[in-house]
Amino acid sequence: MLESLKALGDLHRQNILRLLADREMGACEIIQAIGLSQPAIAHHLKILKQAGLISGEKEGKIVFYNLNKDGLKELLKQIDGFLNDLSCFSCSLPKPSPLRQNPNLCAEMGFDPDVCAKMTEEETCSKRKRR
Amino acid sequence: MLESLKALGDLHRQNILRLLADREMGACEIIQAIGLSQPAIAHHLKILKQAGLISGEKEGKIVFYNLNKDGLKELLKQIDGFLNDLSCFSCSLPKPSPLRQNPNLCAEMGFDPDVCAKMTEEETCSKRKRR
DNA sequence: ATATGATATATCTAATAATTTAAATATTTA
DNA sequence: TAAATATTTAAATTATTAGATATATCATAT
């Protein structure tokens, strides 16, 4: 998901996706439409492809690019899971920090290593135990 | 949305959000939990705050950070709109490129400026006319 | 009250790392 | 051989980071 979010976090790449939302396009068309150099477009297309957001099929000289709808759907599911999981949108007031009780001891406080030690790219909060 | 996606596209910032999913935290707690320098954390917190994903309220010496659930909800809505809009998840086979008919003329092809000329950060495909 | 010192956070600055880009080159296909 | 795309390389830009410094708050001593 991190890779896909990085792929989405660039305006040119968003615009490539917007172009492909209308129809498939050959790379040369995308180059003209976006107005960057051919290698720059090739680079962005590679990033989008590696993120699973588009597909490219070579047909003769031309590589036709399309949205990967399954990839987009999967990404949306992941983001939805991540964000929902984070904010648990409906539930519960935020728990107060122990610093509220103990405002002088920030430097001395320890941390539950479970909370953060092994957080990885794809892990979401629901996989951690809540207290 | 671009700004928020960039904010999400960093593992440390994702982990800060994961931490805050459990409870509010003082900045000093976040520093210890993530293990970066104080200025680096301050920088990431600023980016997350500017993206509307967290809030910080100062209470004495300590700034307590919380998830901004409304911001997260709003972002999810935008991403959902963007991705759904792109792939129009249920509908229609992809339209073929005109290059399918005309495979020799990539360099000479013109482009409908409506399709791409004024694409901006927040514009989604549904706002463009479809053909 | 006022000064002093300690703590928490933010900002500034500079170094490093990563990303983006275009020119040059390579590869594939007609 | 020419056209379309990918890869390599190098330059420019941007992002990330830590050290130094600045600001604000609180506790304590005068």
Coordinates of C-alpha atoms (C1' of nucleotides) in Angstrom, one line a residue:
Chain A
M1 CA 0.0 0.0 0.0
L2 CA 2.9 2.4 0.7
E3 CA 4.2 1.9 -2.8
S4 CA 0.7 2.6 -4.3
L5 CA 0.3 5.7 -2.1
K6 CA 3.6 7.0 -3.3
A7 CA 2.5 6.3 -6.9
L8 CA -0.7 8.2 -6.3
G9 CA 1.2 11.1 -4.7
D10 CA 2.3 12.7 -7.9
L11 CA 0.2 15.0 -10.0
H12 CA 1.6 13.7 -13.4
R13 CA 0.8 10.2 -12.4
Q14 CA -2.7 11.2 -11.2
N15 CA -3.2 12.8 -14.6
I16 CA -2.0 9.7 -16.4
L17 CA -4.6 7.8 -14.5
R18 CA -7.2 10.4 -15.4
L19 CA -6.3 10.1 -19.1
L20 CA -6.6 6.3 -18.9
A21 CA -10.0 6.6 -17.2
D22 CA -11.3 7.8 -20.6
R23 CA -9.7 5.1 -22.7
E24 CA -6.6 3.0 -23.3
M25 CA -3.7 5.0 -24.7
G26 CA -0.4 4.2 -26.4
A27 CA 2.6 5.5 -24.5
C28 CA 3.2 8.0 -27.3
E29 CA -0.2 9.4 -26.8
I30 CA 0.4 9.8 -23.1
I31 CA 3.7 11.6 -23.8
Q32 CA 1.9 14.2 -25.9
A33 CA -1.0 14.5 -23.6
I34 CA 1.1 15.1 -20.4
G35 CA 3.8 17.0 -22.1
L36 CA 6.9 15.5 -20.4
S37 CA 9.8 13.9 -22.1
Q38 CA 9.5 10.3 -23.3
P39 CA 11.9 8.9 -20.6
A40 CA 10.0 10.8 -17.9
I41 CA 6.7 9.3 -19.0
A42 CA 8.3 5.8 -19.3
H43 CA 9.4 6.2 -15.7
H44 CA 6.0 7.3 -14.4
L45 CA 4.4 4.4 -16.3
K46 CA 6.8 2.0 -14.7
I47 CA 6.0 3.3 -11.2
L48 CA 2.2 3.0 -11.9
K49 CA 2.7 -0.4 -13.3
Q50 CA 4.8 -1.6 -10.4
A51 CA 2.1 -0.3 -8.1
G52 CA -0.4 -2.4 -9.9
L53 CA -2.5 0.5 -11.0
I54 CA -2.1 0.1 -14.7
S55 CA -1.2 -2.6 -17.2
G56 CA 0.6 -2.4 -20.5
E57 CA 0.3 -4.7 -23.4
K58 CA 2.7 -4.5 -26.3
E59 CA 1.0 -4.7 -29.7
G60 CA 3.6 -4.3 -32.4
K61 CA 5.6 -1.2 -31.8
I62 CA 3.1 0.3 -29.5
V63 CA 2.5 -0.4 -25.8
F64 CA -1.1 0.2 -24.9
Y65 CA -1.7 1.2 -21.3
N66 CA -4.9 0.6 -19.4
L67 CA -6.1 1.1 -15.9
N68 CA -5.9 -2.0 -13.8
K69 CA -9.3 -1.9 -12.4
D70 CA -8.7 -4.8 -10.1
G71 CA -5.6 -3.1 -8.8
L72 CA -7.5 0.1 -8.2
K73 CA -10.2 -1.8 -6.4
E74 CA -7.7 -3.6 -4.3
L75 CA -5.9 -0.4 -3.4
L76 CA -9.2 1.3 -2.4
K77 CA -9.9 -1.6 -0.2
Q78 CA -6.6 -1.4 1.5
I79 CA -6.8 2.4 2.0
D80 CA -10.3 2.0 3.3
G81 CA -9.1 -0.6 5.7
F82 CA -6.2 1.5 6.8
L83 CA -8.1 4.7 7.4
N84 CA -11.2 3.1 8.9
D85 CA -9.0 1.0 11.1
L86 CA -7.1 4.1 12.2
S87 CA -10.0 6.1 13.2
C88 CA -12.5 3.4 13.9
F89 CA -14.7 6.0 12.5
S90 CA -17.7 5.6 14.6
C91 CA -16.4 4.4 17.9
S92 CA -14.9 5.7 21.2
L93 CA -13.5 8.9 22.5
P94 CA -9.8 9.2 22.3
K95 CA -7.9 7.7 25.2
P96 CA -6.0 10.3 27.2
S97 CA -2.2 10.1 27.2
P98 CA -0.7 9.1 30.6
L99 CA 1.2 12.4 30.3
R100 CA -2.1 14.0 31.4
Q101 CA -1.6 12.5 34.8
N102 CA 2.1 12.7 34.8
P103 CA 3.0 15.8 32.8
N104 CA 6.6 16.0 34.0
L105 CA 7.8 12.6 33.0
C106 CA 7.9 12.5 29.3
A107 CA 11.6 11.8 29.2
E108 CA 11.3 9.0 31.6
M109 CA 8.3 7.3 30.2
G110 CA 8.7 3.9 28.7
F111 CA 6.7 2.6 25.8
D112 CA 4.9 -0.6 25.3
P113 CA 7.0 -2.1 22.6
D114 CA 4.0 -3.9 21.2
V115 CA 2.5 -0.6 20.2
C116 CA 5.2 0.4 17.8
A117 CA 8.2 -1.8 17.7
K118 CA 7.2 -4.0 14.9
M119 CA 4.9 -1.8 12.9
T120 CA 5.4 -2.5 9.3
E121 CA 4.2 -1.2 6.0
E122 CA 1.2 -3.4 5.6
E123 CA 0.2 -3.9 9.2
T124 CA -2.9 -2.2 10.3
C125 CA -4.1 -1.2 13.7
S126 CA -6.6 -3.9 14.1
K127 CA -3.9 -6.5 14.0
R128 CA -2.4 -5.0 17.1
K129 CA -4.0 -5.8 20.4
R130 CA -5.9 -2.9 22.0
R131 CA -5.7 -2.1 25.6
Chain B
M1 CA -6.0 15.3 -1.9
L2 CA -2.5 15.3 -3.4
E3 CA -1.1 16.8 -0.2
S4 CA -2.8 14.1 1.9
L5 CA -1.6 11.3 -0.3
K6 CA 1.9 12.6 0.0
A7 CA 1.5 12.7 3.7
L8 CA 0.3 9.1 3.7
G9 CA 3.1 8.0 1.5
D10 CA 5.8 7.8 4.2
L11 CA 6.2 4.9 6.5
H12 CA 7.1 7.0 9.6
R13 CA 4.0 9.1 9.1
Q14 CA 1.9 6.0 8.7
N15 CA 3.3 4.8 11.9
I16 CA 2.6 8.0 13.7
L17 CA -1.0 7.6 12.6
R18 CA -1.0 4.0 13.8
L19 CA 0.3 5.2 17.2
L20 CA -2.4 7.8 17.4
A21 CA -5.1 5.2 16.6
D22 CA -4.5 3.7 20.0
R23 CA -4.6 6.9 21.9
E24 CA -3.6 10.6 21.9
M25 CA 0.1 11.1 22.5
G26 CA 2.4 14.0 23.5
A27 CA 5.0 14.8 20.9
C28 CA 7.7 13.6 23.2
E29 CA 6.0 10.2 23.4
I30 CA 5.9 10.0 19.6
I31 CA 9.6 10.9 19.4
Q32 CA 10.5 8.0 21.6
A33 CA 8.1 5.6 20.0
I34 CA 9.2 6.3 16.4
G35 CA 12.9 6.8 17.2
L36 CA 13.7 9.7 15.0
S37 CA 15.1 13.0 16.2
Q38 CA 12.9 15.6 17.7
P39 CA 13.1 18.0 14.7
A40 CA 12.3 15.1 12.3
I41 CA 9.2 14.2 14.2
A42 CA 8.2 17.8 14.5
H43 CA 8.5 18.0 10.7
H44 CA 6.4 14.9 10.1
L45 CA 3.8 16.1 12.6
K46 CA 3.6 19.4 10.7
I47 CA 3.0 17.6 7.4
L48 CA 0.3 15.4 8.9
K49 CA -1.3 18.4 10.5
Q50 CA -1.2 20.5 7.3
A51 CA -2.8 17.6 5.5
G52 CA -5.6 17.7 8.0
L53 CA -5.0 14.2 9.3
I54 CA -4.1 15.0 12.9
S55 CA -4.7 17.8 15.3
G56 CA -2.5 19.1 18.1
E57 CA -3.5 21.0 21.2
K58 CA -1.1 22.6 23.5
E59 CA -1.6 21.9 27.2
G60 CA 1.1 23.5 29.2
K61 CA 4.5 22.3 27.9
I62 CA 3.1 19.4 26.1
V63 CA 1.4 19.3 22.7
F64 CA -1.1 16.4 22.6
Y65 CA -1.7 15.0 19.1
N66 CA -4.8 13.2 18.0
L67 CA -6.1 11.8 14.9
N68 CA -8.4 14.1 13.0
K69 CA -11.2 11.7 12.4
D70 CA -13.1 14.1 10.3
G71 CA -10.1 14.7 8.1
L72 CA -9.5 11.0 7.7
K73 CA -13.1 10.5 6.8
E74 CA -13.0 13.3 4.3
L75 CA -9.8 12.0 2.8
L76 CA -11.3 8.5 2.4
K77 CA -14.2 10.1 0.7
Q78 CA -12.0 11.9 -1.7
I79 CA -9.8 8.9 -2.5
D80 CA -12.9 6.8 -2.9
G81 CA -14.3 9.3 -5.3
F82 CA -11.1 9.5 -7.2
L83 CA -10.5 5.8 -7.6
N84 CA -14.1 4.9 -8.3
D85 CA -14.4 7.7 -10.7
L86 CA -11.3 6.5 -12.5
S87 CA -12.2 3.0 -13.0
C88 CA -15.9 3.4 -12.9
F89 CA -15.6 0.1 -11.2
S90 CA -18.5 -1.7 -12.6
C91 CA -19.0 -0.3 -16.0
S92 CA -17.9 -0.6 -19.5
L93 CA -15.0 -2.2 -21.4
P94 CA -12.1 0.0 -22.1
K95 CA -12.4 2.1 -25.2
P96 CA -9.7 1.3 -27.8
S97 CA -7.1 3.8 -28.7
P98 CA -7.4 5.3 -32.2
L99 CA -3.8 4.0 -32.6
R100 CA -5.4 0.6 -33.0
Q101 CA -6.8 1.7 -36.3
N102 CA -3.9 3.9 -37.2
P103 CA -0.8 2.4 -35.7
N104 CA 1.7 4.4 -37.8
L105 CA 0.6 7.9 -36.8
C106 CA 1.4 8.3 -33.2
A107 CA 3.7 11.3 -33.8
E108 CA 1.1 13.0 -35.9
M109 CA -1.9 12.5 -33.7
G110 CA -3.4 15.5 -32.1
F111 CA -5.1 15.4 -28.7
D112 CA -8.4 16.7 -27.5
P113 CA -7.2 19.5 -25.2
D114 CA -10.3 19.0 -23.2
V115 CA -9.1 15.7 -22.0
C116 CA -5.9 16.8 -20.4
A117 CA -5.2 20.5 -20.8
K118 CA -6.8 21.7 -17.6
M119 CA -6.5 18.7 -15.4
T120 CA -5.8 19.9 -12.0
E121 CA -5.0 18.4 -8.7
E122 CA -8.5 18.1 -7.4
E123 CA -10.4 17.5 -10.6
T124 CA -11.8 14.1 -11.0
C125 CA -12.8 12.4 -14.1
S126 CA -16.5 12.8 -13.6
K127 CA -16.1 16.5 -14.0
R128 CA -14.9 16.0 -17.5
K129 CA -17.2 15.2 -20.3
R130 CA -17.1 11.7 -21.5
R131 CA -17.3 10.8 -25.1
Chain C
dA1 C1' 6.8 39.5 41.9
dT2 C1' 11.1 38.3 39.4
dA3 C1' 14.9 35.7 38.1
dT4 C1' 16.7 31.2 37.1
dG5 C1' 16.7 26.7 35.3
dA6 C1' 14.7 22.7 33.2
dT7 C1' 11.6 20.7 29.9
dA8 C1' 8.8 20.4 25.5
dT9 C1' 8.3 21.9 21.1
dA10 C1' 9.2 24.6 16.9
dT11 C1' 12.2 26.7 13.6
dC12 C1' 16.4 27.4 11.1
dT13 C1' 20.3 25.5 8.7
dA14 C1' 23.1 22.3 6.4
dA15 C1' 23.9 17.6 5.0
dT16 C1' 22.3 13.6 2.9
dA17 C1' 19.1 10.8 0.4
dA18 C1' 15.5 10.2 -2.8
dT19 C1' 12.8 11.6 -6.8
dT20 C1' 12.1 13.7 -11.1
dT21 C1' 13.7 15.0 -15.3
dA22 C1' 15.9 15.1 -20.0
dA23 C1' 19.7 13.7 -23.0
dA24 C1' 22.0 9.8 -24.8
dT25 C1' 21.8 5.1 -25.8
dA26 C1' 19.8 0.5 -26.4
dT27 C1' 16.1 -2.6 -27.8
dT28 C1' 12.3 -4.2 -30.3
dT29 C1' 9.4 -4.3 -34.2
dA30 C1' 7.6 -3.1 -38.7
Chain D
dT1 C1' 16.0 1.9 -41.8
dA2 C1' 12.6 4.2 -39.0
dA3 C1' 9.5 4.4 -35.2
dA4 C1' 8.1 3.3 -30.4
dT5 C1' 9.6 2.2 -26.0
dA6 C1' 12.9 1.1 -22.3
dT7 C1' 17.2 1.9 -20.0
dT8 C1' 21.2 4.3 -18.6
dT9 C1' 23.3 8.4 -17.0
dA10 C1' 23.7 12.8 -15.1
dA11 C1' 21.7 17.0 -13.5
dA12 C1' 18.2 19.5 -10.9
dT13 C1' 14.9 19.4 -7.6
dT14 C1' 12.7 18.0 -3.5
dA15 C1' 12.3 15.4 0.9
dT16 C1' 14.3 13.7 4.9
dT17 C1' 17.2 14.2 8.7
dA18 C1' 19.9 15.9 12.7
dG19 C1' 22.3 19.7 15.1
dA20 C1' 21.9 24.2 16.7
dT21 C1' 19.0 27.7 18.2
dA22 C1' 14.7 29.9 19.6
dT23 C1' 10.4 30.1 22.1
dA24 C1' 7.2 28.9 25.5
dT25 C1' 5.9 26.9 29.9
dC26 C1' 6.4 25.5 34.3
dA27 C1' 8.9 24.8 38.8
dT28 C1' 11.7 26.8 42.1
dA29 C1' 14.6 30.0 44.5
dT30 C1' 15.2 34.4 45.6

